[in-house]
PDB file of C-alpha atoms in Angstrom:
ATOM      1  CA  GLU A   1      61.384 102.017  46.281  1.00  0.00           C
ATOM      2  CA  THR A   2      61.906 105.389  47.864  1.00  0.00           C
ATOM      3  CA  GLY A   3      63.606 106.603  51.016  1.00  0.00           C
ATOM      4  CA  VAL A   4      65.303 104.093  53.283  1.00  0.00           C
ATOM      5  CA  THR A   5      64.280 100.447  53.241  1.00  0.00           C
ATOM      6  CA  GLN A   6      65.219  97.671  55.656  1.00  0.00           C
ATOM      7  CA  THR A   7      64.928  93.901  55.438  1.00  0.00           C
ATOM      8  CA  PRO A   8      63.791  91.793  57.077  1.00  0.00           C
ATOM      9  CA  ARG A   9      61.172  93.665  59.071  1.00  0.00           C
ATOM     10  CA  HIS A  10      61.087  90.937  61.730  1.00  0.00           C
ATOM     11  CA  LEU A  11      63.751  88.397  62.694  1.00  0.00           C
ATOM     12  CA  VAL A  12      63.832  85.718  65.353  1.00  0.00           C
ATOM     13  CA  MET A  13      67.150  83.991  65.969  1.00  0.00           C
ATOM     14  CA  GLY A  14      68.825  81.724  68.467  1.00  0.00           C
ATOM     15  CA  MET A  15      71.962  82.718  70.322  1.00  0.00           C
ATOM     16  CA  THR A  16      74.152  80.504  68.132  1.00  0.00           C
ATOM     17  CA  ASN A  17      72.745  81.685  64.811  1.00  0.00           C
ATOM     18  CA  LYS A  18      74.363  84.039  62.315  1.00  0.00           C
ATOM     19  CA  LYS A  19      72.113  86.465  60.501  1.00  0.00           C
ATOM     20  CA  SER A  20      72.362  89.785  58.679  1.00  0.00           C
ATOM     21  CA  LEU A  21      70.218  92.891  58.556  1.00  0.00           C
ATOM     22  CA  LYS A  22      70.101  94.869  55.324  1.00  0.00           C
ATOM     23  CA  CYS A  23      69.531  98.557  54.726  1.00  0.00           C
ATOM     24  CA  GLU A  24      69.246 100.352  51.396  1.00  0.00           C
ATOM     25  CA  GLN A  25      68.855 104.070  50.820  1.00  0.00           C
ATOM     26  CA  HIS A  26      67.462 105.518  47.591  1.00  0.00           C
ATOM     27  CA  LEU A  27      68.215 109.156  48.416  1.00  0.00           C
ATOM     28  CA  GLY A  28      71.692 109.550  46.951  1.00  0.00           C
ATOM     29  CA  HIS A  29      73.145 110.091  50.401  1.00  0.00           C
ATOM     30  CA  ASN A  30      76.760 109.468  51.361  1.00  0.00           C
ATOM     31  CA  ALA A  31      76.411 108.696  55.069  1.00  0.00           C
ATOM     32  CA  MET A  32      74.592 105.807  56.730  1.00  0.00           C
ATOM     33  CA  TYR A  33      73.932 104.915  60.353  1.00  0.00           C
ATOM     34  CA  TRP A  34      72.816 102.026  62.547  1.00  0.00           C
ATOM     35  CA  TYR A  35      70.780 102.734  65.698  1.00  0.00           C
ATOM     36  CA  LYS A  36      69.433 100.431  68.383  1.00  0.00           C
ATOM     37  CA  GLN A  37      66.066 101.094  70.020  1.00  0.00           C
ATOM     38  CA  SER A  38      65.483  99.064  73.161  1.00  0.00           C
ATOM     39  CA  ALA A  39      62.326  99.052  75.206  1.00  0.00           C
ATOM     40  CA  LYS A  40      63.888 100.651  78.260  1.00  0.00           C
ATOM     41  CA  LYS A  41      66.562 102.927  76.790  1.00  0.00           C
ATOM     42  CA  PRO A  42      66.709 105.904  74.436  1.00  0.00           C
ATOM     43  CA  LEU A  43      67.793 105.410  70.865  1.00  0.00           C
ATOM     44  CA  GLU A  44      71.484 104.589  70.739  1.00  0.00           C
ATOM     45  CA  LEU A  45      73.812 105.295  67.832  1.00  0.00           C
ATOM     46  CA  MET A  46      75.861 102.201  66.957  1.00  0.00           C
ATOM     47  CA  PHE A  47      77.830 102.960  63.796  1.00  0.00           C
ATOM     48  CA  VAL A  48      78.362 105.755  61.275  1.00  0.00           C
ATOM     49  CA  TYR A  49      79.627 105.242  57.739  1.00  0.00           C
ATOM     50  CA  SER A  50      80.763 107.954  55.363  1.00  0.00           C
ATOM     51  CA  LEU A  51      81.445 106.976  51.751  1.00  0.00           C
ATOM     52  CA  GLU A  52      81.723 103.315  52.774  1.00  0.00           C
ATOM     53  CA  GLU A  53      84.247 104.093  55.512  1.00  0.00           C
ATOM     54  CA  ARG A  54      83.354 103.547  59.142  1.00  0.00           C
ATOM     55  CA  VAL A  55      83.861 106.818  60.977  1.00  0.00           C
ATOM     56  CA  GLU A  56      82.195 106.031  64.278  1.00  0.00           C
ATOM     57  CA  ASN A  57      81.901 102.915  66.403  1.00  0.00           C
ATOM     58  CA  ASN A  58      80.006 103.755  69.543  1.00  0.00           C
ATOM     59  CA  SER A  59      81.508 101.079  71.806  1.00  0.00           C
ATOM     60  CA  VAL A  60      79.434  98.335  70.219  1.00  0.00           C
ATOM     61  CA  PRO A  61      80.260  94.689  71.101  1.00  0.00           C
ATOM     62  CA  SER A  62      82.068  92.725  68.415  1.00  0.00           C
ATOM     63  CA  ARG A  63      79.110  90.347  67.994  1.00  0.00           C
ATOM     64  CA  PHE A  64      77.691  93.172  65.850  1.00  0.00           C
ATOM     65  CA  SER A  65      79.690  93.601  62.646  1.00  0.00           C
ATOM     66  CA  PRO A  66      78.722  96.309  60.152  1.00  0.00           C
ATOM     67  CA  GLU A  67      79.525  96.308  56.462  1.00  0.00           C
ATOM     68  CA  CYS A  68      79.054  99.069  53.900  1.00  0.00           C
ATOM     69  CA  PRO A  69      79.921  97.801  50.406  1.00  0.00           C
ATOM     70  CA  ASN A  70      78.771 101.013  48.701  1.00  0.00           C
ATOM     71  CA  SER A  71      77.079 104.263  49.629  1.00  0.00           C
ATOM     72  CA  SER A  72      73.590 102.843  49.080  1.00  0.00           C
ATOM     73  CA  HIS A  73      73.824  99.660  51.135  1.00  0.00           C
ATOM     74  CA  LEU A  74      74.558  98.938  54.760  1.00  0.00           C
ATOM     75  CA  PHE A  75      74.543  95.595  56.524  1.00  0.00           C
ATOM     76  CA  LEU A  76      74.664  94.566  60.149  1.00  0.00           C
ATOM     77  CA  HIS A  77      76.002  91.036  60.613  1.00  0.00           C
ATOM     78  CA  LEU A  78      74.917  89.333  63.812  1.00  0.00           C
ATOM     79  CA  HIS A  79      76.506  86.347  65.541  1.00  0.00           C
ATOM     80  CA  THR A  80      76.284  84.779  68.993  1.00  0.00           C
ATOM     81  CA  LEU A  81      73.839  87.400  70.205  1.00  0.00           C
ATOM     82  CA  GLN A  82      72.350  87.574  73.679  1.00  0.00           C
ATOM     83  CA  PRO A  83      68.676  87.904  74.630  1.00  0.00           C
ATOM     84  CA  GLU A  84      69.348  91.490  75.758  1.00  0.00           C
ATOM     85  CA  ASP A  85      70.226  92.317  72.144  1.00  0.00           C
ATOM     86  CA  SER A  86      66.543  91.980  71.273  1.00  0.00           C
ATOM     87  CA  ALA A  87      65.485  95.407  70.022  1.00  0.00           C
ATOM     88  CA  LEU A  88      64.397  97.434  67.014  1.00  0.00           C
ATOM     89  CA  TYR A  89      67.395  98.155  64.790  1.00  0.00           C
ATOM     90  CA  LEU A  90      67.027 101.302  62.749  1.00  0.00           C
ATOM     91  CA  CYS A  91      69.039 102.387  59.751  1.00  0.00           C
ATOM     92  CA  ALA A  92      69.327 106.025  58.710  1.00  0.00           C
ATOM     93  CA  SER A  93      71.053 108.057  56.044  1.00  0.00           C
ATOM     94  CA  SER A  94      72.038 111.672  55.504  1.00  0.00           C
ATOM     95  CA  GLN A  95      73.566 113.689  52.707  1.00  0.00           C
ATOM     96  CA  ASP A  96      76.927 113.529  54.444  1.00  0.00           C
ATOM     97  CA  PRO A  97      78.093 112.826  57.994  1.00  0.00           C
ATOM     98  CA  LEU A  98      78.308 116.520  58.812  1.00  0.00           C
ATOM     99  CA  THR A  99      74.725 117.185  57.733  1.00  0.00           C
ATOM    100  CA  ASP A 100      72.034 117.473  60.360  1.00  0.00           C
ATOM    101  CA  THR A 101      69.041 115.744  58.899  1.00  0.00           C
ATOM    102  CA  GLN A 102      68.914 111.975  59.025  1.00  0.00           C
ATOM    103  CA  TYR A 103      66.207 109.923  57.339  1.00  0.00           C
ATOM    104  CA  PHE A 104      65.222 106.647  58.934  1.00  0.00           C
ATOM    105  CA  GLY A 105      64.060 103.290  57.659  1.00  0.00           C
ATOM    106  CA  PRO A 106      61.181 101.329  59.229  1.00  0.00           C
ATOM    107  CA  GLY A 107      63.500  99.165  61.306  1.00  0.00           C
ATOM    108  CA  THR A 108      64.053  95.448  61.869  1.00  0.00           C
ATOM    109  CA  ARG A 109      62.438  93.999  64.997  1.00  0.00           C
ATOM    110  CA  LEU A 110      64.976  91.444  66.298  1.00  0.00           C
ATOM    111  CA  THR A 111      64.158  88.828  68.902  1.00  0.00           C
ATOM    112  CA  VAL A 112      66.983  86.686  70.293  1.00  0.00           C
ATOM    113  CA  LEU A 113      65.846  83.488  71.985  1.00  0.00           C
TER     114      LEU A 113
ATOM    115  CA  GLY B   1      77.906 115.369  77.714  1.00  0.00           C
ATOM    116  CA  ASP B   2      75.060 116.431  75.482  1.00  0.00           C
ATOM    117  CA  SER B   3      71.611 115.216  76.491  1.00  0.00           C
ATOM    118  CA  VAL B   4      67.893 115.632  75.839  1.00  0.00           C
ATOM    119  CA  THR B   5      65.131 115.415  78.427  1.00  0.00           C
ATOM    120  CA  GLN B   6      61.504 114.943  77.476  1.00  0.00           C
ATOM    121  CA  MET B   7      58.391 114.901  79.581  1.00  0.00           C
ATOM    122  CA  GLU B   8      57.359 111.397  80.501  1.00  0.00           C
ATOM    123  CA  GLY B   9      54.280 109.934  78.938  1.00  0.00           C
ATOM    124  CA  PRO B  10      51.904 108.699  78.132  1.00  0.00           C
ATOM    125  CA  VAL B  11      50.029 111.838  77.250  1.00  0.00           C
ATOM    126  CA  THR B  12      46.341 111.148  76.745  1.00  0.00           C
ATOM    127  CA  LEU B  13      44.149 113.754  75.046  1.00  0.00           C
ATOM    128  CA  SER B  14      40.757 114.025  73.468  1.00  0.00           C
ATOM    129  CA  GLU B  15      40.494 114.899  69.800  1.00  0.00           C
ATOM    130  CA  GLU B  16      40.854 118.659  69.104  1.00  0.00           C
ATOM    131  CA  ALA B  17      42.675 119.288  72.387  1.00  0.00           C
ATOM    132  CA  PHE B  18      45.832 121.400  72.571  1.00  0.00           C
ATOM    133  CA  LEU B  19      49.104 119.501  72.767  1.00  0.00           C
ATOM    134  CA  THR B  20      52.375 120.440  74.415  1.00  0.00           C
ATOM    135  CA  ILE B  21      55.272 118.032  74.813  1.00  0.00           C
ATOM    136  CA  ASN B  22      58.164 119.544  76.723  1.00  0.00           C
ATOM    137  CA  CYS B  23      61.761 119.087  75.650  1.00  0.00           C
ATOM    138  CA  THR B  24      64.894 120.588  77.171  1.00  0.00           C
ATOM    139  CA  TYR B  25      68.475 119.998  76.210  1.00  0.00           C
ATOM    140  CA  THR B  26      72.035 120.284  77.431  1.00  0.00           C
ATOM    141  CA  ALA B  27      74.705 120.848  74.834  1.00  0.00           C
ATOM    142  CA  THR B  28      78.024 122.491  74.173  1.00  0.00           C
ATOM    143  CA  GLY B  29      78.112 124.666  71.119  1.00  0.00           C
ATOM    144  CA  TYR B  30      75.049 125.335  68.987  1.00  0.00           C
ATOM    145  CA  PRO B  31      73.173 122.159  68.154  1.00  0.00           C
ATOM    146  CA  SER B  32      70.340 121.753  65.699  1.00  0.00           C
ATOM    147  CA  LEU B  33      67.106 120.490  67.242  1.00  0.00           C
ATOM    148  CA  PHE B  34      64.611 118.006  65.862  1.00  0.00           C
ATOM    149  CA  TRP B  35      61.309 116.344  66.540  1.00  0.00           C
ATOM    150  CA  TYR B  36      60.840 112.869  65.118  1.00  0.00           C
ATOM    151  CA  VAL B  37      57.616 110.848  65.228  1.00  0.00           C
ATOM    152  CA  GLN B  38      57.259 107.068  65.316  1.00  0.00           C
ATOM    153  CA  TYR B  39      53.880 105.592  64.402  1.00  0.00           C
ATOM    154  CA  PRO B  40      53.075 102.075  65.619  1.00  0.00           C
ATOM    155  CA  GLY B  41      55.171  99.442  63.872  1.00  0.00           C
ATOM    156  CA  GLU B  42      57.173 101.976  61.888  1.00  0.00           C
ATOM    157  CA  GLY B  43      60.536 103.724  61.960  1.00  0.00           C
ATOM    158  CA  LEU B  44      61.184 107.364  62.794  1.00  0.00           C
ATOM    159  CA  GLN B  45      59.959 110.160  60.569  1.00  0.00           C
ATOM    160  CA  LEU B  46      61.357 113.660  60.729  1.00  0.00           C
ATOM    161  CA  LEU B  47      58.544 115.946  61.870  1.00  0.00           C
ATOM    162  CA  LEU B  48      60.327 119.299  62.075  1.00  0.00           C
ATOM    163  CA  LYS B  49      63.670 120.899  62.789  1.00  0.00           C
ATOM    164  CA  ALA B  50      65.284 124.178  63.795  1.00  0.00           C
ATOM    165  CA  THR B  51      68.928 125.010  63.270  1.00  0.00           C
ATOM    166  CA  LYS B  52      69.488 128.182  65.281  1.00  0.00           C
ATOM    167  CA  ALA B  53      68.107 130.180  68.169  1.00  0.00           C
ATOM    168  CA  ASP B  54      64.600 131.640  67.699  1.00  0.00           C
ATOM    169  CA  ASP B  55      63.974 129.503  64.609  1.00  0.00           C
ATOM    170  CA  LYS B  56      60.524 127.950  64.487  1.00  0.00           C
ATOM    171  CA  GLY B  57      60.094 124.573  62.860  1.00  0.00           C
ATOM    172  CA  SER B  58      56.631 123.619  61.656  1.00  0.00           C
ATOM    173  CA  ASN B  59      54.954 120.758  59.826  1.00  0.00           C
ATOM    174  CA  LYS B  60      51.482 119.183  59.713  1.00  0.00           C
ATOM    175  CA  GLY B  61      50.171 121.685  62.267  1.00  0.00           C
ATOM    176  CA  PHE B  62      52.973 120.981  64.734  1.00  0.00           C
ATOM    177  CA  GLU B  63      55.342 123.751  65.807  1.00  0.00           C
ATOM    178  CA  ALA B  64      58.424 124.093  67.981  1.00  0.00           C
ATOM    179  CA  THR B  65      60.625 127.119  68.664  1.00  0.00           C
ATOM    180  CA  TYR B  66      64.335 126.899  69.450  1.00  0.00           C
ATOM    181  CA  ARG B  67      64.742 128.770  72.750  1.00  0.00           C
ATOM    182  CA  LYS B  68      68.405 129.185  73.602  1.00  0.00           C
ATOM    183  CA  GLU B  69      67.761 131.141  76.792  1.00  0.00           C
ATOM    184  CA  THR B  70      65.704 128.315  78.290  1.00  0.00           C
ATOM    185  CA  THR B  71      67.432 125.500  76.320  1.00  0.00           C
ATOM    186  CA  SER B  72      64.037 124.245  75.233  1.00  0.00           C
ATOM    187  CA  PHE B  73      62.287 123.020  72.091  1.00  0.00           C
ATOM    188  CA  HIS B  74      58.712 122.270  73.143  1.00  0.00           C
ATOM    189  CA  LEU B  75      56.383 120.659  70.623  1.00  0.00           C
ATOM    190  CA  GLU B  76      52.878 122.128  70.235  1.00  0.00           C
ATOM    191  CA  LYS B  77      49.790 121.509  68.167  1.00  0.00           C
ATOM    192  CA  GLY B  78      46.592 123.463  68.440  1.00  0.00           C
ATOM    193  CA  SER B  79      44.136 120.651  67.700  1.00  0.00           C
ATOM    194  CA  VAL B  80      45.210 117.032  67.782  1.00  0.00           C
ATOM    195  CA  GLN B  81      43.625 114.204  65.820  1.00  0.00           C
ATOM    196  CA  VAL B  82      43.373 110.485  66.499  1.00  0.00           C
ATOM    197  CA  SER B  83      45.890 109.964  63.696  1.00  0.00           C
ATOM    198  CA  ASP B  84      48.495 111.912  65.713  1.00  0.00           C
ATOM    199  CA  SER B  85      48.724 109.028  68.186  1.00  0.00           C
ATOM    200  CA  ALA B  86      52.387 108.004  68.128  1.00  0.00           C
ATOM    201  CA  VAL B  87      55.656 108.307  70.031  1.00  0.00           C
ATOM    202  CA  TYR B  88      57.410 111.658  69.688  1.00  0.00           C
ATOM    203  CA  PHE B  89      61.179 112.002  70.073  1.00  0.00           C
ATOM    204  CA  CYS B  90      63.089 115.202  70.647  1.00  0.00           C
ATOM    205  CA  ALA B  91      66.696 115.129  69.445  1.00  0.00           C
ATOM    206  CA  LEU B  92      69.730 117.300  68.993  1.00  0.00           C
ATOM    207  CA  SER B  93      72.625 116.957  66.628  1.00  0.00           C
ATOM    208  CA  THR B  94      76.003 117.526  68.161  1.00  0.00           C
ATOM    209  CA  SER B  95      78.087 120.319  66.756  1.00  0.00           C
ATOM    210  CA  GLY B  96      81.622 119.718  65.622  1.00  0.00           C
ATOM    211  CA  GLY B  97      82.889 116.512  64.102  1.00  0.00           C
ATOM    212  CA  TYR B  98      80.637 113.866  62.657  1.00  0.00           C
ATOM    213  CA  ASN B  99      76.928 114.328  62.966  1.00  0.00           C
ATOM    214  CA  LYS B 100      75.436 112.459  65.921  1.00  0.00           C
ATOM    215  CA  LEU B 101      71.822 112.552  66.946  1.00  0.00           C
ATOM    216  CA  ILE B 102      71.164 112.445  70.690  1.00  0.00           C
ATOM    217  CA  PHE B 103      67.591 111.411  71.410  1.00  0.00           C
ATOM    218  CA  GLY B 104      65.282 111.892  74.331  1.00  0.00           C
ATOM    219  CA  ALA B 105      63.441 108.903  75.753  1.00  0.00           C
ATOM    220  CA  GLY B 106      60.305 109.580  73.708  1.00  0.00           C
ATOM    221  CA  THR B 107      56.794 110.605  74.732  1.00  0.00           C
ATOM    222  CA  ARG B 108      53.827 108.448  73.814  1.00  0.00           C
ATOM    223  CA  LEU B 109      50.728 110.378  72.752  1.00  0.00           C
ATOM    224  CA  ALA B 110      47.306 108.748  72.695  1.00  0.00           C
ATOM    225  CA  VAL B 111      44.415 110.739  71.216  1.00  0.00           C
ATOM    226  CA  HIS B 112      40.871 109.499  71.788  1.00  0.00           C
ATOM    227  CA  PRO B 113      37.785 110.419  69.741  1.00  0.00           C
TER     228      PRO B 113
END
């Protein structure tokens, strides 16, 4: 695998379910990001991690819980979501959190019923 | 706050036509500027970037010049192909502190044979 990978690519869940999104980067980067892409809004930054430490939480509701166990892996744990949380969730990585260029994964298309 | 404004789409062109997608920005400091492309069903791919005024980013026949005096970063291509059909996002990275990408709303390009 190369670049940034995300699993699953598609996820359908009910509002009472608990699920997790996984991101893995194979670039040797030290910073990882979660973004949300909704149909009607520009891409929104959710979280930033640097060397497994969360350095940015962009006013995201607590029903989204990120986890970064090491510099290569990033998770987004989901629980009691709302239908308006349906979106494409994109993971990205960069050499470090002060570096401009971010590389994105293919995204997970989430549908909340 | 910092922001990016892109021309609304969709932009529909015939193959071999000239492409311009306008992008203007508002930012404090000296941001870096990016164009990302999203093909159907995929995540974002970095297309090109420019880090300072008068820099020209180029890739795959696409070009954009960082114009500080007009706060613009318009994307151009001399001859588009059907395979260029995608959504194009202009973005800036905020200066100071942790790297954040601020995206425009995206412009959908459809190229017909």
